[in-house]
Coordinates of C-alpha atoms and ligand atoms in Angstrom, one line a residue:
M850 CA -9.8 -26.0 13.0
S851 CA -10.0 -28.9 10.6
L852 CA -10.5 -28.3 6.9
E853 CA -14.1 -29.6 7.3
D854 CA -14.7 -27.0 10.1
I855 CA -13.3 -24.3 7.9
K856 CA -15.6 -25.4 5.1
N857 CA -18.6 -25.3 7.4
Y858 CA -17.6 -22.0 8.9
L859 CA -17.2 -20.4 5.4
N860 CA -20.6 -21.8 4.3
S861 CA -22.5 -20.5 7.4
I862 CA -20.9 -17.2 8.0
R863 CA -23.0 -14.2 6.9
R864 CA -23.1 -10.6 7.9
D865 CA -24.8 -7.6 6.7
F866 CA -23.3 -4.1 6.4
A867 CA -24.3 -1.0 8.2
D868 CA -26.1 1.8 6.3
R869 CA -23.5 4.5 5.8
P870 CA -24.1 5.8 2.3
L871 CA -21.5 7.3 0.0
N872 CA -23.2 9.4 -2.6
E873 CA -22.4 11.8 -5.4
D874 CA -23.5 14.8 -3.3
S875 CA -21.3 14.1 -0.3
V876 CA -18.2 12.7 -2.0
K877 CA -15.4 15.2 -2.6
K878 CA -14.9 16.2 -6.2
N879 CA -11.2 15.2 -6.1
P880 CA -10.4 11.6 -5.1
I881 CA -7.3 12.6 -3.1
D882 CA -9.5 14.9 -1.0
Q883 CA -11.9 12.1 -0.5
Y884 CA -9.1 9.8 0.5
A885 CA -8.1 12.4 3.1
V886 CA -11.6 12.4 4.5
W887 CA -11.7 8.6 4.8
F888 CA -8.2 8.4 6.1
E889 CA -9.0 10.9 8.9
E890 CA -12.0 8.7 9.8
A891 CA -9.8 5.6 9.8
V892 CA -7.3 7.3 12.1
D893 CA -10.1 8.6 14.4
S894 CA -11.5 5.1 14.6
Q895 CA -8.1 4.0 15.9
L896 CA -7.7 1.3 13.3
L897 CA -4.4 -0.6 13.4
D898 CA -2.2 0.4 10.5
P899 CA -4.6 2.6 8.6
Y900 CA -1.7 3.3 6.2
A901 CA -1.2 -0.4 5.3
M902 CA -2.1 -1.2 1.7
C903 CA -2.0 -4.2 -0.6
L904 CA 0.3 -3.5 -3.6
S905 CA -0.2 -5.7 -6.7
T906 CA 2.3 -5.9 -9.4
V907 CA 2.5 -8.0 -12.6
N908 CA 5.8 -9.6 -13.7
K909 CA 7.2 -9.8 -17.2
N910 CA 5.4 -13.1 -17.8
G911 CA 2.0 -11.5 -16.9
K912 CA 1.9 -13.2 -13.5
P913 CA 0.4 -11.0 -10.7
T914 CA 1.4 -11.0 -7.1
S915 CA 0.4 -8.9 -4.1
R916 CA 1.9 -7.9 -0.8
I917 CA 1.3 -5.3 2.0
V918 CA 3.4 -2.2 2.1
Y919 CA 3.0 1.0 4.3
M920 CA 2.0 4.2 2.6
R921 CA 4.5 6.7 3.8
D922 CA 3.6 9.9 1.9
I923 CA 1.4 11.5 -0.7
I924 CA 3.4 13.8 -3.0
N925 CA 1.6 15.7 -5.8
D926 CA -1.3 13.3 -5.5
A927 CA 0.9 10.2 -5.8
F928 CA 1.0 7.5 -3.2
V929 CA 4.5 6.8 -1.8
F930 CA 6.0 3.7 -0.2
Y931 CA 9.5 2.5 0.5
T932 CA 11.2 -0.7 -0.3
N933 CA 14.2 -2.5 -1.6
Y934 CA 15.0 -1.7 -5.3
N935 CA 16.2 -5.3 -5.9
S936 CA 13.1 -7.0 -4.4
Q937 CA 10.6 -9.0 -6.4
K938 CA 8.2 -6.0 -6.6
A939 CA 11.0 -3.8 -7.9
G940 CA 11.7 -6.4 -10.6
D941 CA 8.1 -6.5 -11.6
I942 CA 7.8 -2.7 -11.7
Q943 CA 10.9 -2.5 -13.8
H944 CA 9.3 -4.7 -16.5
N945 CA 5.8 -3.4 -16.0
P946 CA 5.5 0.0 -14.5
F947 CA 1.8 -0.2 -13.6
A948 CA 0.4 -1.3 -10.3
A949 CA -2.6 -1.4 -8.1
L950 CA -3.2 -0.6 -4.4
N951 CA -6.0 -1.9 -2.2
I952 CA -6.8 -0.5 1.2
H953 CA -9.4 -2.3 3.3
W954 CA -10.7 -0.8 6.5
S955 CA -13.0 -3.6 7.6
E956 CA -14.3 -1.9 10.7
L957 CA -15.5 1.0 8.5
E958 CA -16.7 -1.4 5.8
R959 CA -14.6 0.4 3.3
Q960 CA -12.3 -0.4 0.4
I961 CA -10.3 1.9 -1.7
R962 CA -8.8 0.7 -5.0
I963 CA -6.1 2.7 -6.6
E964 CA -4.5 2.0 -10.0
G965 CA -1.9 3.8 -12.0
S966 CA 1.7 4.0 -13.2
I967 CA 4.5 3.6 -10.8
E968 CA 8.0 5.1 -10.7
K969 CA 10.9 5.7 -8.3
V970 CA 10.7 8.9 -6.2
K971 CA 13.6 11.4 -6.6
P972 CA 16.7 10.2 -4.6
E973 CA 16.5 13.3 -2.4
I974 CA 13.0 12.3 -1.2
S975 CA 14.2 8.8 -0.4
D976 CA 17.3 10.3 1.4
A977 CA 15.1 12.5 3.6
Y978 CA 12.8 9.6 4.5
F979 CA 15.7 7.2 5.2
E980 CA 17.4 9.8 7.4
G981 CA 14.4 9.9 9.7
R982 CA 14.3 6.1 10.3
P983 CA 15.5 4.5 13.5
K984 CA 19.2 3.3 13.3
E985 CA 18.1 -0.3 13.6
S986 CA 15.8 0.1 10.6
K987 CA 18.6 1.7 8.6
I988 CA 20.9 -1.3 9.4
G989 CA 18.1 -3.6 8.5
A990 CA 17.8 -2.0 5.1
W991 CA 21.5 -2.6 4.5
A992 CA 21.4 -6.2 5.8
S993 CA 18.4 -7.5 3.9
K994 CA 18.6 -8.7 0.3
Q995 CA 14.9 -8.5 0.2
S996 CA 13.2 -11.3 -1.7
D997 CA 16.4 -13.2 -2.3
L998 CA 16.8 -16.7 -0.9
L999 CA 18.1 -16.8 2.7
E1000 CA 20.0 -19.8 3.9
N1001 CA 18.8 -19.5 7.4
R1002 CA 18.0 -16.9 10.1
D1003 CA 21.6 -16.9 11.4
A1004 CA 22.8 -15.7 8.0
L1005 CA 20.6 -12.6 8.4
S1006 CA 21.8 -12.0 11.9
A1007 CA 25.4 -12.2 10.8
K1008 CA 24.7 -9.5 8.1
V1009 CA 23.0 -7.3 10.8
E1010 CA 26.0 -7.7 13.0
L1011 CA 28.3 -6.9 10.1
F1012 CA 26.5 -3.6 9.4
T1013 CA 26.0 -2.8 13.1
D1014 CA 29.8 -3.0 13.4
K1015 CA 30.4 -1.1 10.2
F1016 CA 28.3 1.8 11.4
K1017 CA 29.1 1.6 15.2
N1018 CA 30.7 5.0 15.4
T1019 CA 28.2 6.9 13.5
D1020 CA 24.5 7.8 13.5
D1021 CA 24.9 9.1 10.0
I1022 CA 24.1 6.0 8.1
P1023 CA 23.7 6.6 4.3
R1024 CA 20.8 5.3 2.4
P1025 CA 21.8 2.2 0.4
E1026 CA 21.4 2.8 -3.4
F1027 CA 19.3 -0.3 -3.5
W1028 CA 16.6 1.1 -1.1
G1029 CA 14.2 3.9 -1.7
G1030 CA 10.7 5.0 -2.5
Y1031 CA 8.2 4.4 -5.3
Q1032 CA 5.2 6.6 -6.1
L1033 CA 2.1 5.3 -7.7
I1034 CA 0.5 8.0 -9.8
P1035 CA -3.2 7.2 -9.9
N1036 CA -5.4 7.3 -12.9
R1037 CA -8.3 5.5 -11.3
I1038 CA -9.5 5.5 -7.7
E1039 CA -12.6 3.7 -6.4
F1040 CA -14.3 4.2 -3.1
W1041 CA -16.4 1.3 -1.9
Q1042 CA -18.7 1.6 1.0
G1043 CA -20.5 -1.5 2.3
R1044 CA -24.3 -1.1 2.4
P1045 CA -27.1 -3.5 3.5
S1046 CA -28.3 -6.4 1.3
R1047 CA -25.0 -6.3 -0.7
L1048 CA -26.3 -3.1 -2.4
H1049 CA -23.0 -1.4 -1.8
D1050 CA -21.9 2.1 -3.0
R1051 CA -19.1 2.3 -5.5
I1052 CA -17.9 5.7 -6.6
V1053 CA -15.1 5.7 -9.1
F1054 CA -12.9 8.5 -10.3
V1055 CA -11.2 8.1 -13.6
K1056 CA -8.6 10.6 -14.9
E1057 CA -9.3 11.8 -18.4
D1058 CA -7.4 14.7 -20.0
D1059 CA -6.0 15.7 -16.6
K1060 CA -9.5 15.9 -15.0
W1061 CA -11.1 13.5 -12.6
I1062 CA -14.4 12.1 -13.9
L1063 CA -16.8 10.7 -11.3
Q1064 CA -18.9 7.6 -12.0
R1065 CA -21.0 5.1 -10.1
L1066 CA -20.6 1.4 -10.5
N1067 CA -23.0 -1.4 -9.8
P1068 CA -22.2 -3.2 -6.6
Ligands
FMN1141 C1 1.9 -4.7 7.8 C2 3.0 -4.9 6.8 C3 3.7 -3.7 6.3 C4 4.7 -3.9 5.4 N1 5.3 -2.8 4.9 C5 6.3 -2.9 4.0 C6 6.9 -1.8 3.4 O1 6.5 -0.6 3.7 N2 7.9 -2.0 2.5 C7 8.3 -3.2 2.2 O2 9.2 -3.3 1.4 N3 7.8 -4.3 2.7 C8 6.8 -4.2 3.6 N4 6.2 -5.3 4.1 C9 6.6 -6.6 3.7 C10 6.0 -6.9 2.3 O3 4.7 -7.4 2.5 C11 6.8 -8.0 1.5 O4 7.0 -9.2 2.3 C12 8.2 -7.5 1.1 O5 8.2 -6.2 0.6 C13 8.8 -8.4 -0.1 O6 7.9 -8.3 -1.2 P1 8.3 -8.8 -2.6 O7 9.2 -10.0 -2.5 O8 7.1 -9.0 -3.4 O9 9.1 -7.6 -3.2 C14 5.1 -5.2 5.0 C15 4.4 -6.3 5.4 C16 3.3 -6.1 6.3 C17 2.5 -7.3 6.7

């Protein structure tokens, strides 16, 4: 597609949304329970990667960036993912321990926006998760200096070979200290449901004094 074609396509493409209301009567009173209802529907709809979410962080200079990570757990109402503790996201989080998650299930015309503070999970939680990963993924975690410059693909393969050799006689590969989980502790969760004529439903939960307050926003 040429840039001109893309421009024409973007200017002409329009679609309306189905009419599947989200309202104050039907929504759960707790946003985690509501997330569970929608997640089950996403799984039942056989969406690819319903546990994928866009994580946004802001670095020490106030510059935002986003990337996809997999949600791997929900612990005490906090959303957990795993990553490299020396990665760019980890550096951002160290300087600015606030982040946002965005989940978009296009087939269901739904978006969930989650905001809150973020911190490492307890080491034993990361240990337990790491333990359950396939051996190749464990070696991958050891081999990758995530977000650092890489000279070429061969340099990565060499690191993988090195750690494959190091751990060749054991299935008991320890978790690297530089790899583990983060939990985002939400203080705001918005459920967005597409509706016809762009008159979408937006139900937002805001945490105040340890209680979730439900509000509706303009679309
Ligand atoms: C579908 C999908 C799932 C991903 N899941 C993870 C994940 O769970 N953890 C992770 O560290 N990176 C994951 N990534 C890679 C990240 O998007 C990103 O490239 C990487 O974490 C480095 O980000 P950073 O340099 O901003 O730290 C995933 C990417 C995609 C497309």
